[in-house]
Short mmCIF file of C-alpha atoms in Angstrom, two decimals:
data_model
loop_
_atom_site.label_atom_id
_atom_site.label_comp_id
_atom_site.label_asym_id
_atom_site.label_seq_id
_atom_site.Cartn_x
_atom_site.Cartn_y
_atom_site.Cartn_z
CA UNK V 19 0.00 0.00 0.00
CA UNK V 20 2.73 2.63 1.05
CA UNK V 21 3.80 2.53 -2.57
CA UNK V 22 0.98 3.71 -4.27
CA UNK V 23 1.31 6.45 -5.67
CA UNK V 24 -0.25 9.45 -4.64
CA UNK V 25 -1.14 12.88 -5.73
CA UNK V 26 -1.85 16.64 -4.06
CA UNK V 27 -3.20 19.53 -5.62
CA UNK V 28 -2.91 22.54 -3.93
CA UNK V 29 -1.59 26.02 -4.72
CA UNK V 30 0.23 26.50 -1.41
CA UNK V 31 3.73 25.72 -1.82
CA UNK V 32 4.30 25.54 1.82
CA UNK V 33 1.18 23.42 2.23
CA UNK V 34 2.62 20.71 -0.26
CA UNK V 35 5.87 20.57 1.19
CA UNK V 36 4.92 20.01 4.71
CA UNK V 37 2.13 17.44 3.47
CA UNK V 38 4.72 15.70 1.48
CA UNK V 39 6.96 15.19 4.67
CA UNK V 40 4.07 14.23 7.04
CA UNK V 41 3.19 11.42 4.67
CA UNK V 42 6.71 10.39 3.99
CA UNK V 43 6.51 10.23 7.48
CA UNK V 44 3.71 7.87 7.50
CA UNK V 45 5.54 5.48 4.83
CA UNK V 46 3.77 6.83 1.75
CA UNK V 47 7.14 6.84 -0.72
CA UNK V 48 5.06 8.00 -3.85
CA UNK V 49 3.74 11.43 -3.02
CA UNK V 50 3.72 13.64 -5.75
CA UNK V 51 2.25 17.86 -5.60
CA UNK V 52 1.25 20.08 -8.29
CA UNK V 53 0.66 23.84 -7.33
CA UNK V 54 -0.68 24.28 -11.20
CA UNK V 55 -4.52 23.50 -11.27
CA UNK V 56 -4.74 23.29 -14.92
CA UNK V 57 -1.79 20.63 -15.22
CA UNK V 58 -3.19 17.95 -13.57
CA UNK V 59 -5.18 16.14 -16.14
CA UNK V 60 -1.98 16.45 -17.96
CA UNK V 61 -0.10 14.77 -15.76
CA UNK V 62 -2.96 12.54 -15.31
CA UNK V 63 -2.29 11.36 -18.86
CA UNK V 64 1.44 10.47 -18.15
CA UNK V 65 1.01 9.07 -14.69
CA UNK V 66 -0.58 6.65 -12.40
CA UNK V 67 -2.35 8.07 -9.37
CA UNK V 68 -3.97 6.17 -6.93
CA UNK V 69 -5.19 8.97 -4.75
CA UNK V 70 -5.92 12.62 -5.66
CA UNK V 71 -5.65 15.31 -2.18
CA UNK V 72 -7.43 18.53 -4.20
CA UNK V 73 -7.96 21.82 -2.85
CA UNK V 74 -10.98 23.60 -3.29
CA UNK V 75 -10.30 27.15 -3.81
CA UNK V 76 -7.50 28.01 -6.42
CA UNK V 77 -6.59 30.41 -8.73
CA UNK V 78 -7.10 29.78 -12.48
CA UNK V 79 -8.84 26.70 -12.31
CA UNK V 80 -11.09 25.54 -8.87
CA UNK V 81 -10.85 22.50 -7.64
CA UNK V 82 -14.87 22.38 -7.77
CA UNK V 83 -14.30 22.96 -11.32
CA UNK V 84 -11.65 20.16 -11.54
CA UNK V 85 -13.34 18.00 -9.09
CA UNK V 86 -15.90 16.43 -12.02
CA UNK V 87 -13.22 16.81 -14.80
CA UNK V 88 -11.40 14.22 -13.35
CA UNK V 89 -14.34 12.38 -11.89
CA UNK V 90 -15.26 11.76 -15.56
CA UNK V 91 -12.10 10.53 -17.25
CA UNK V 92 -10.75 8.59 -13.92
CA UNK V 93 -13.26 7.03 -12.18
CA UNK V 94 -11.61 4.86 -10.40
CA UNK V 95 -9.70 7.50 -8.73
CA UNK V 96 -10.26 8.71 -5.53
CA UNK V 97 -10.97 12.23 -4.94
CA UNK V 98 -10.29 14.08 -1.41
CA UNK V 99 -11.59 17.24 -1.40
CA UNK V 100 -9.59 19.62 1.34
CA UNK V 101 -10.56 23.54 1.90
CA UNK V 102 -10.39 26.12 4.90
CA UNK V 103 -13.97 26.54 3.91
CA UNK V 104 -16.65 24.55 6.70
CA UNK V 105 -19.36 25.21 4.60
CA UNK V 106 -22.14 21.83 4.83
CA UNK V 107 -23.17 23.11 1.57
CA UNK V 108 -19.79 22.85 0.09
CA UNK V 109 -19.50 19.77 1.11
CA UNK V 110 -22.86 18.15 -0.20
CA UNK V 111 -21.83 19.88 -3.57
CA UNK V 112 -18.49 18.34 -3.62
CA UNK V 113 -19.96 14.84 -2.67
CA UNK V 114 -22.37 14.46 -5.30
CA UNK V 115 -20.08 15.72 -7.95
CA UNK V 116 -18.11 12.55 -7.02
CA UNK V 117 -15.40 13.31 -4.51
CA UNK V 118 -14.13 10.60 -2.00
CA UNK V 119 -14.04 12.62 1.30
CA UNK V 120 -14.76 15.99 2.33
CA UNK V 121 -11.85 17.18 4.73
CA UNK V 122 -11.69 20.92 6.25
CA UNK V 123 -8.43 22.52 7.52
CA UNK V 124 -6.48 22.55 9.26
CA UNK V 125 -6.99 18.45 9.31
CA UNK V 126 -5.55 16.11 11.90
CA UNK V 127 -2.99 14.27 11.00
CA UNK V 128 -4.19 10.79 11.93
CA UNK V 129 -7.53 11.89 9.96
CA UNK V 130 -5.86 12.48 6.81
CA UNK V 131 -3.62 9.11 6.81
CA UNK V 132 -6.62 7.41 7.66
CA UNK V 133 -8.86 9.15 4.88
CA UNK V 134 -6.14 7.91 2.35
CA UNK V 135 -5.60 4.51 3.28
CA UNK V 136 -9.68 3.74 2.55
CA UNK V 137 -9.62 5.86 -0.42
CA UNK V 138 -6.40 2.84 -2.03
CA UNK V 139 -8.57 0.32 -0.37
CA UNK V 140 -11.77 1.44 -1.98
CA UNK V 141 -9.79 2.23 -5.16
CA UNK V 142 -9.04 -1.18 -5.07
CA UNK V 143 -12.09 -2.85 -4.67
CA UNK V 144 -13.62 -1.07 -7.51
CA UNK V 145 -10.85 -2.60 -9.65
CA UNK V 146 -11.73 -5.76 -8.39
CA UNK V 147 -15.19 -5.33 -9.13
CA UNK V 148 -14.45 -3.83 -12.52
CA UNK V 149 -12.18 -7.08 -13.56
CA UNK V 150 -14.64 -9.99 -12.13
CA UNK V 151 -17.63 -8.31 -13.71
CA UNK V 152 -15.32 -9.21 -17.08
CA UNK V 153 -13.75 -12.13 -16.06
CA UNK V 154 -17.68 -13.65 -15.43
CA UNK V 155 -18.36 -13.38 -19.17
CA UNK V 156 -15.73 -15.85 -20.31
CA UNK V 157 -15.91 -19.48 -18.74
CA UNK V 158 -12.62 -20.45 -19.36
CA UNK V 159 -10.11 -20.61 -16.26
CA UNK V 160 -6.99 -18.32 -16.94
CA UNK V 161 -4.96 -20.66 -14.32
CA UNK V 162 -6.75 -24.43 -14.99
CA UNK V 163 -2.73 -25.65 -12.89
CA UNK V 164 -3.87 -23.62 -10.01
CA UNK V 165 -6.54 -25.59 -9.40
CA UNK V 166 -5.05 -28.87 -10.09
CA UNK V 167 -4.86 -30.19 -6.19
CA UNK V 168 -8.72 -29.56 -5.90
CA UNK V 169 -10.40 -32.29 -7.39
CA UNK V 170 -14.08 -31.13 -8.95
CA UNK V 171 -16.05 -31.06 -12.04
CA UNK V 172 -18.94 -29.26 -10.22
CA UNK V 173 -20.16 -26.10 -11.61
CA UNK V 174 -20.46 -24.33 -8.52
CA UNK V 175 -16.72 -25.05 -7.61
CA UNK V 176 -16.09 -23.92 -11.59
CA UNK V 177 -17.74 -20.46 -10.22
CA UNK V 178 -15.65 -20.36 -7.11
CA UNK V 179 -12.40 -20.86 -9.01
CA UNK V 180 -13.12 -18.10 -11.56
CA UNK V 181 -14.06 -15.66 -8.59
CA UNK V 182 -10.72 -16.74 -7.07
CA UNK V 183 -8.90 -16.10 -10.40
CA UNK V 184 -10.09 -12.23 -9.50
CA UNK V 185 -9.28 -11.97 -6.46
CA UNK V 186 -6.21 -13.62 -5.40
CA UNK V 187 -3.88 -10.54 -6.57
CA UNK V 188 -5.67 -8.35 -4.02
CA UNK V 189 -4.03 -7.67 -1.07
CA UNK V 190 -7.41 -7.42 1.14
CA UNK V 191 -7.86 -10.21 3.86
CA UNK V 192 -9.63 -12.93 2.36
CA UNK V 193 -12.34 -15.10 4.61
CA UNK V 194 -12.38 -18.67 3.52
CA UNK V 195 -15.70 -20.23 4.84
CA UNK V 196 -17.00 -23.75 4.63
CA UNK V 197 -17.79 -26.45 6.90
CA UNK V 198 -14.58 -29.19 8.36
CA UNK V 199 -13.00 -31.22 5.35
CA UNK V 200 -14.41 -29.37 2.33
CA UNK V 201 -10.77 -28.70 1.43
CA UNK V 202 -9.84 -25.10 2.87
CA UNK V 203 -6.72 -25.49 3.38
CA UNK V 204 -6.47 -27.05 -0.62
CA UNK V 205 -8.12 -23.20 -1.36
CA UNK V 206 -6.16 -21.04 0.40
CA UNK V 207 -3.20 -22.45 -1.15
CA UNK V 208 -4.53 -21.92 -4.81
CA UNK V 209 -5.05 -18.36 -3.88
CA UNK V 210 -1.38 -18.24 -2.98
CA UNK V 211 -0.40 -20.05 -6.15
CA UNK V 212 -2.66 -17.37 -8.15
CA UNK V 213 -1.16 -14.06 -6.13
CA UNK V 214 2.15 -14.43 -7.77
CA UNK V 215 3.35 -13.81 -4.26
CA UNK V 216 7.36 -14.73 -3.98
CA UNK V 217 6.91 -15.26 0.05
CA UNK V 218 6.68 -18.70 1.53
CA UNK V 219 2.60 -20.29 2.22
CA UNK V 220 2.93 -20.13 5.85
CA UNK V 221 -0.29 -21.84 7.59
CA UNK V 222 -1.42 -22.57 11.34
CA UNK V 223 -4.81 -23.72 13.39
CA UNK V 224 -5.33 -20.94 15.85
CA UNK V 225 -8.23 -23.18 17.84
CA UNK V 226 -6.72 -23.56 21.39
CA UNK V 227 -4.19 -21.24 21.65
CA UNK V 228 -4.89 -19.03 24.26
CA UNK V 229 -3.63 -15.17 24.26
CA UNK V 230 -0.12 -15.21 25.65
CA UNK V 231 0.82 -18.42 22.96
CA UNK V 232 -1.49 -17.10 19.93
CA UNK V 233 0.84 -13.52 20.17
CA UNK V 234 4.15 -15.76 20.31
CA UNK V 235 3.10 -18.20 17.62
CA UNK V 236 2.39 -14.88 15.07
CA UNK V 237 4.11 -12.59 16.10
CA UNK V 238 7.38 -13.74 18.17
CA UNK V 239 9.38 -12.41 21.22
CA UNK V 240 12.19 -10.52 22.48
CA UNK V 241 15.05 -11.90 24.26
CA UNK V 242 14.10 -12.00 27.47
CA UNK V 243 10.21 -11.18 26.89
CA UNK V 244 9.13 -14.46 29.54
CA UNK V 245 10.59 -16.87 31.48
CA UNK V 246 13.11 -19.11 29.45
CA UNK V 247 12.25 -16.92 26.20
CA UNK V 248 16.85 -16.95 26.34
CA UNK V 249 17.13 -16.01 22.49
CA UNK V 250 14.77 -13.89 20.11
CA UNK V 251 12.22 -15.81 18.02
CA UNK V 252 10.56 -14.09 15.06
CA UNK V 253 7.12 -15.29 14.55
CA UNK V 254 5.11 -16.88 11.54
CA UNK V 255 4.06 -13.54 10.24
CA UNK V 256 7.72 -12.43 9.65
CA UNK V 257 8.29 -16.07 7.93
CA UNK V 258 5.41 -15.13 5.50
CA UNK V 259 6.91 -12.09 4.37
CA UNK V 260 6.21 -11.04 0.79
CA UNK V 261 4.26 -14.38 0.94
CA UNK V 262 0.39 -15.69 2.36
CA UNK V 263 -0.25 -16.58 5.60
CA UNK V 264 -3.06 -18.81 6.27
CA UNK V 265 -4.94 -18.91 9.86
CA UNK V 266 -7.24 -21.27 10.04
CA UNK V 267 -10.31 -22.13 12.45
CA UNK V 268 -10.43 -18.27 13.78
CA UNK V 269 -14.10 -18.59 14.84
CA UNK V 270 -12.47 -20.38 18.07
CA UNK V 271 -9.83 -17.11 18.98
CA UNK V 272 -10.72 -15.43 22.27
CA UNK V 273 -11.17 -11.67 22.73
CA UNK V 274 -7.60 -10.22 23.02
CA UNK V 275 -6.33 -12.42 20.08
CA UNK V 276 -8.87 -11.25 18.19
CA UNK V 277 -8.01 -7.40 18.93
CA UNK V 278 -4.52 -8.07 17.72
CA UNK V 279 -5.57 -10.09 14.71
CA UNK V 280 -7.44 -6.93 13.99
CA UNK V 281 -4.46 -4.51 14.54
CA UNK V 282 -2.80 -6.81 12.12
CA UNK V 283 -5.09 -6.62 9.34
CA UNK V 284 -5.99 -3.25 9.88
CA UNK V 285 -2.53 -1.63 10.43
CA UNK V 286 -0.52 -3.94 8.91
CA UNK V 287 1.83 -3.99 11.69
CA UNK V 288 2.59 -6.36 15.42
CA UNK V 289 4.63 -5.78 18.73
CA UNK V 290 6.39 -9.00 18.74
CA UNK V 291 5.88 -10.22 22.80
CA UNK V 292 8.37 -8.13 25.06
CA UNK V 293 8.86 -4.88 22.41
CA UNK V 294 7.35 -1.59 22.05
CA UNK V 295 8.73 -1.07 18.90
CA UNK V 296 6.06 -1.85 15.87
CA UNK V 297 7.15 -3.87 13.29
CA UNK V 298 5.44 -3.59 9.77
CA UNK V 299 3.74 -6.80 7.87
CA UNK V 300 4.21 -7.68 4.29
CA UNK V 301 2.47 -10.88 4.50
CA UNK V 302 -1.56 -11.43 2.73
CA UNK V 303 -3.29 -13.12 5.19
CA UNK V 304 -5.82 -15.36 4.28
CA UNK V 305 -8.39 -16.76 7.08
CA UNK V 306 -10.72 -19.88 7.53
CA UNK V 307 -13.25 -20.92 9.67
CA UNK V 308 -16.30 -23.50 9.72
CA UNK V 309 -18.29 -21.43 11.99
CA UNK V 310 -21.28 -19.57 11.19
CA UNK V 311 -19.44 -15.89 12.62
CA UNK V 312 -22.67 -14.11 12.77
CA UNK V 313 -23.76 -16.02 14.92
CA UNK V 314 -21.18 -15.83 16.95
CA UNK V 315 -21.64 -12.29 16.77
CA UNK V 316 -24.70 -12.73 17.92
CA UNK V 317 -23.43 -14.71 20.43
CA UNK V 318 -20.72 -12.06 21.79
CA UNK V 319 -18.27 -14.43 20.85
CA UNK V 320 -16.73 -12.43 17.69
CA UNK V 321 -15.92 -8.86 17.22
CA UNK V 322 -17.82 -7.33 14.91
CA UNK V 323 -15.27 -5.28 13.79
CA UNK V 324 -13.25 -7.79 12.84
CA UNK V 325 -16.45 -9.64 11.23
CA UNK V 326 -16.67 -6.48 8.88
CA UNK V 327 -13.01 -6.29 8.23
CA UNK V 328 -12.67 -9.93 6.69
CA UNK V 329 -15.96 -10.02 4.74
CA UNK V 330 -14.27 -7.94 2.06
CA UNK V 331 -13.88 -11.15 0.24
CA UNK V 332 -15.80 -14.30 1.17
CA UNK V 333 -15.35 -17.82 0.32
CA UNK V 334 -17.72 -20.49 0.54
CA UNK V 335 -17.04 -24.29 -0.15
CA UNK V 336 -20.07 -25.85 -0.79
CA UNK V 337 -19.66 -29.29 0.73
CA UNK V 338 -19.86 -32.88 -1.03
CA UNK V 339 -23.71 -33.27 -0.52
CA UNK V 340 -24.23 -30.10 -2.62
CA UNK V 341 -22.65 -31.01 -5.68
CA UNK V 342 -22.75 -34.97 -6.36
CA UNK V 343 -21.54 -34.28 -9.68
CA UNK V 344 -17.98 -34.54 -7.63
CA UNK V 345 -18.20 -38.00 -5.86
CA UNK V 346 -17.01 -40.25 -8.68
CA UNK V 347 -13.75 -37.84 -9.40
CA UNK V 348 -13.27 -38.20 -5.92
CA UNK V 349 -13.85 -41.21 -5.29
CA UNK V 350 -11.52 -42.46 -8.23
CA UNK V 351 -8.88 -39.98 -6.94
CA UNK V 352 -8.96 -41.26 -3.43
CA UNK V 353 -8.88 -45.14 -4.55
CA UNK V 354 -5.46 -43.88 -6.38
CA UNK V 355 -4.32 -42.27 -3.41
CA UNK V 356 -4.84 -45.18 -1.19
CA UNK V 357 -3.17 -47.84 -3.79
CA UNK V 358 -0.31 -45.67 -4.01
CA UNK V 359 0.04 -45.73 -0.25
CA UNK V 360 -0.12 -49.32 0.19
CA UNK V 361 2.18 -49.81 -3.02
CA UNK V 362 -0.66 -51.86 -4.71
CA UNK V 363 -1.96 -51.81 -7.96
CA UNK V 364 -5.55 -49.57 -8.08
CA UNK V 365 -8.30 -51.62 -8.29
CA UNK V 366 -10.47 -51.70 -11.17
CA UNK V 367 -14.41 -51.08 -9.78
CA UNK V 368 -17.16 -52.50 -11.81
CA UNK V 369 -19.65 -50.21 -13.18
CA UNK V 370 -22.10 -49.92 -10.80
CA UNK V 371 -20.24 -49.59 -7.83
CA UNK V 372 -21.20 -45.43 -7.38
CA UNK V 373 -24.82 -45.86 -6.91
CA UNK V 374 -23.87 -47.54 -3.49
CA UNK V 375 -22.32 -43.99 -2.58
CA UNK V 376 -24.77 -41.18 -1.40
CA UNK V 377 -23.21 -38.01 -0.76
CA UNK V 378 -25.28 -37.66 2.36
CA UNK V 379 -23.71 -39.98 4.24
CA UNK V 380 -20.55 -37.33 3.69
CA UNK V 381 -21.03 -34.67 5.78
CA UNK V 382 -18.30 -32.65 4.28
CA UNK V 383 -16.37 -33.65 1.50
CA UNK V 384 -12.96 -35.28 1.04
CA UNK V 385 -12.34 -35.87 4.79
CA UNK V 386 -14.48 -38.79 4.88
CA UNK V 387 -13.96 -40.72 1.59
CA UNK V 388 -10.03 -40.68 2.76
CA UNK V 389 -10.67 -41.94 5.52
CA UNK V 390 -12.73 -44.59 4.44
CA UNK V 391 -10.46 -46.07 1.94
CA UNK V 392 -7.52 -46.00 3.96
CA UNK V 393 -9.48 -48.20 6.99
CA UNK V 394 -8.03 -50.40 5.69
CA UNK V 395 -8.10 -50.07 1.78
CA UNK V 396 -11.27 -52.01 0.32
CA UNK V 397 -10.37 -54.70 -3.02
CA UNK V 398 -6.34 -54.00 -2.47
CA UNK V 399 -6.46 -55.98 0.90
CA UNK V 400 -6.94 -59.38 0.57
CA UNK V 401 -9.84 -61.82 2.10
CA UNK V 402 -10.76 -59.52 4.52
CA UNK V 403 -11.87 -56.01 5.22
CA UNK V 404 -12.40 -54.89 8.84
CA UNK V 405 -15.30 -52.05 7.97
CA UNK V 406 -16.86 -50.53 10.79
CA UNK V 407 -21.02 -49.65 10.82
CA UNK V 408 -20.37 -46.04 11.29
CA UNK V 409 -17.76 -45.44 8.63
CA UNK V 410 -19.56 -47.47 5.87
CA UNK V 411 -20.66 -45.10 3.13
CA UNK V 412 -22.83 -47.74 1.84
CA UNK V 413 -26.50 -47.27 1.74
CA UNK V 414 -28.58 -51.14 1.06
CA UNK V 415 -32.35 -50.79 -0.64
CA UNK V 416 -34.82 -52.27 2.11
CA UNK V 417 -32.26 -52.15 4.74
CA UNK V 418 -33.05 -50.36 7.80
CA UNK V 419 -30.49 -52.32 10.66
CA UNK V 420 -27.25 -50.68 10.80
CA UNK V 421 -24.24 -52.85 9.82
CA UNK V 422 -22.52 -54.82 12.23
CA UNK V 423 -18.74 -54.56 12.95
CA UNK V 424 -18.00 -58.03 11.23
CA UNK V 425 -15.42 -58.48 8.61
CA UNK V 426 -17.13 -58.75 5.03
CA UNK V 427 -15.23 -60.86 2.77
CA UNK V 428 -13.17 -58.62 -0.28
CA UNK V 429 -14.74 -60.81 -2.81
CA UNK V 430 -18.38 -58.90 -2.18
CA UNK V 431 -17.06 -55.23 -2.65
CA UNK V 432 -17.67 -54.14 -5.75
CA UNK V 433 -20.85 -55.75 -7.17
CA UNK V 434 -24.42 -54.11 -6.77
CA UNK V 435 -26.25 -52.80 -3.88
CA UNK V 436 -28.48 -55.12 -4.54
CA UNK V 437 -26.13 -58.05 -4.28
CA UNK V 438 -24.29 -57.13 -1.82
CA UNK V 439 -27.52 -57.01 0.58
CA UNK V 440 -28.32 -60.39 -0.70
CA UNK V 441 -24.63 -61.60 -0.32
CA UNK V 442 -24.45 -59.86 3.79
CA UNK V 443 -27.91 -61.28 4.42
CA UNK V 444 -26.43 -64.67 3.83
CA UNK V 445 -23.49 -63.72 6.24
CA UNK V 446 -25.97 -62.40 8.58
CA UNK V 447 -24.18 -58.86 8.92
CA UNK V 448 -27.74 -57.28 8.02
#
């Protein structure tokens, strides 16, 4: 962000100078100041500009003059209005001929950083906006090898990726939502892939760490900081520099994590644990959780601050049961997977093996069918296959007893529902 450029307009030479410093100040490298009204939309031509700081009252040409000029050719430019002038009609004028902000002198300091920081980050959501609204017309994946580790053929996952695709070069927190084993983890790491970020993926699982550890684990500690802290540690924020960092399952964070998870994302800087000197992030981070968080809003168990400040883009994995169009890829995948584990050959299934897999009995996604083929794996095992009743997947026409934890012979696995309740009948599983 603090390289974005920026420019101010204002016919105060003094005014410029001293602006220019206070925002140097503040990290902003890219300032640039034109006393001239009437050669900005020349430089405009020549430049970029993120930001435009425009007086009001100027000599030649106004800035409420200027204000829609530039309001028309760059729209996706902020515009912050700034005038001596605390005139409320002023200010509605100004505001509906486009500007970003209405500020009067002399402003505060902390007022104007603050005022610029959401005019880049609104500047670049309308960007965002602007591309995905294009990107939705064409249904062709830019990056198809992104996507490569997530295993779908589902159109609503087809949707997801292409939003992705839009998103992942933004440097805005991104909340990754969906319930436990629909693959988050799999996500956030294609959105690192897709950021062109030349960091490390750093990830962690924030659920049970309480304050003093969560504020070690991120951000590290001082020599000295605690008892037996005998050498500085830097943290897994610093590790992701210039790269993602993932935090997963932050619907379980208590209070005062959560107010320095906010300072984080907000500020983009920590106190590593024993310092009072700030240090600045560089990492994206990237969040998950398989909690509804308004509820826990609701709830008092979230900040709704924070709520609002990762919702500026939202994931959600539909799970398994949503889009069966996924459970013979997956199933196929995780039958490889398994084989290759066990160094046996993958089993060929017959035909009608899939209609004895309802994605109901899934509750997520992935999770599960692992699990289930590597307990142990089913036709790669020989005579025998120790399946338990509440892992089996399988659902039998007619049947209504659960299955019993007996072994059921290999030899049975992959004909028909219908055969195998006629075959387990016989063994008197069912």
């Amino acid at each position: 962000m603090n390289d974005i450029p920026i420019l101010l307009v204002d016919d105060e030479l003094r005014l410029l100078k001293a602006s220019q410093l206070l925002l140097a100040s503040r990290g902003f490298r890219n300032v640039f100041a034109i006393s001239n009204s009437t050669d900005v939309m020349d430089y405009l031509q020549s430049n970029e500009v993120a930001v435009i700081v425009l007086d009001l009252y100027m000599p030649k040409l106004s800035g409420i003059d200027l204000l829609p000029e530039i309001v028309n050719e760059y729209p996706f430019i902020p515009v912050i209005v700034m005038t001596a002038v605390d005139e409320t009609e002023t200010a509605v004028s100004c505001m509906k001929r486009g500007a970003f902000d209405f500020l009067v002198k002399p402003v505060e300091t902390e007022r104007l950083v603050a005022t610029i920081r959401r005019a880049i980050e609104h500047r670049a959501i309308c960007r965002e906006l602007d591309t995905l609204r294009e990107r939705f017309f064409s249904e062709k994946l830019d990056h198809a090898e992104a996507f490569s580790p997530i295993v779908s053929t589902s159109n609503k996952m087809h949707t997801l990726f292409k939003y992705m695709e839009v998103i992942a070069p933004s440097r805005q927190p991104i909340l990754i939502c969906g319930e436990t084993g629909v693959g988050k983890e799999l996500v956030a790491k294609a959105l690192h892939t897709l950021s062109g970020c030349t960091g490390d993926f750093v990830a962690v699982n924030v659920a049970g760490l309480d304050d003093t550890v969560f504020a070690d684990t991120l951000f590290g500690h001082k020599k000295g900081a605690f008892t037996g802290a005998e050498r500085p540690r830097e943290g897994l924020v610093a590790k992701a520099a210039s790269g993602t960092l993932f935090l997963d399952e932050i619907g379980d964070l208590n209070d005062s994590s959560q107010i320095k998870l906010l300072r984080l994302l907000q500020e983009k800087e920590y106190y590593p644990v024993g310092s009072d000197d700030p240090c600045i992030s560089s990492a994206r981070v990237l969040l998950a959780t398989n909690h509804d968080l308004q509820k826990l809003i609701d709830e008092k168990r979230f900040r709704k601050d924070l709520y609002y400040r990762l919702c500026t883009h939202r994931l959600v994995i539909p799970p398994l049961r949503e889009r069966t169009e996924d459970v013979a890829p997956l199933l196929n995948h995780f039958l490889e997977e398994a084989a290759n584990s066990f160094g046996k050959k993958k089993p060929t299934p017959r035909r009608n093996w899939l209609p004895c897999y309802r994605p109901t009995h899934f509750p997520a996604m992935s999770v599960n069918l692992r699990q289930w083929f590597m307990m142990p794996l089913p036709g790669i095992i020989p005579e025998y296959c120790p399946w338990r009743a509440s892992a089996m997947p399988l659902v039998l026409p007619g049947c209504k007893k659960q299955l019993q934890c007996k072994r059921v012979p290999e030899s049975i696995l992959w004909k028909s529902c219908s055969a195998i309740s006629r075959q387990l009948t016989k063994l008197r599983i069912i």
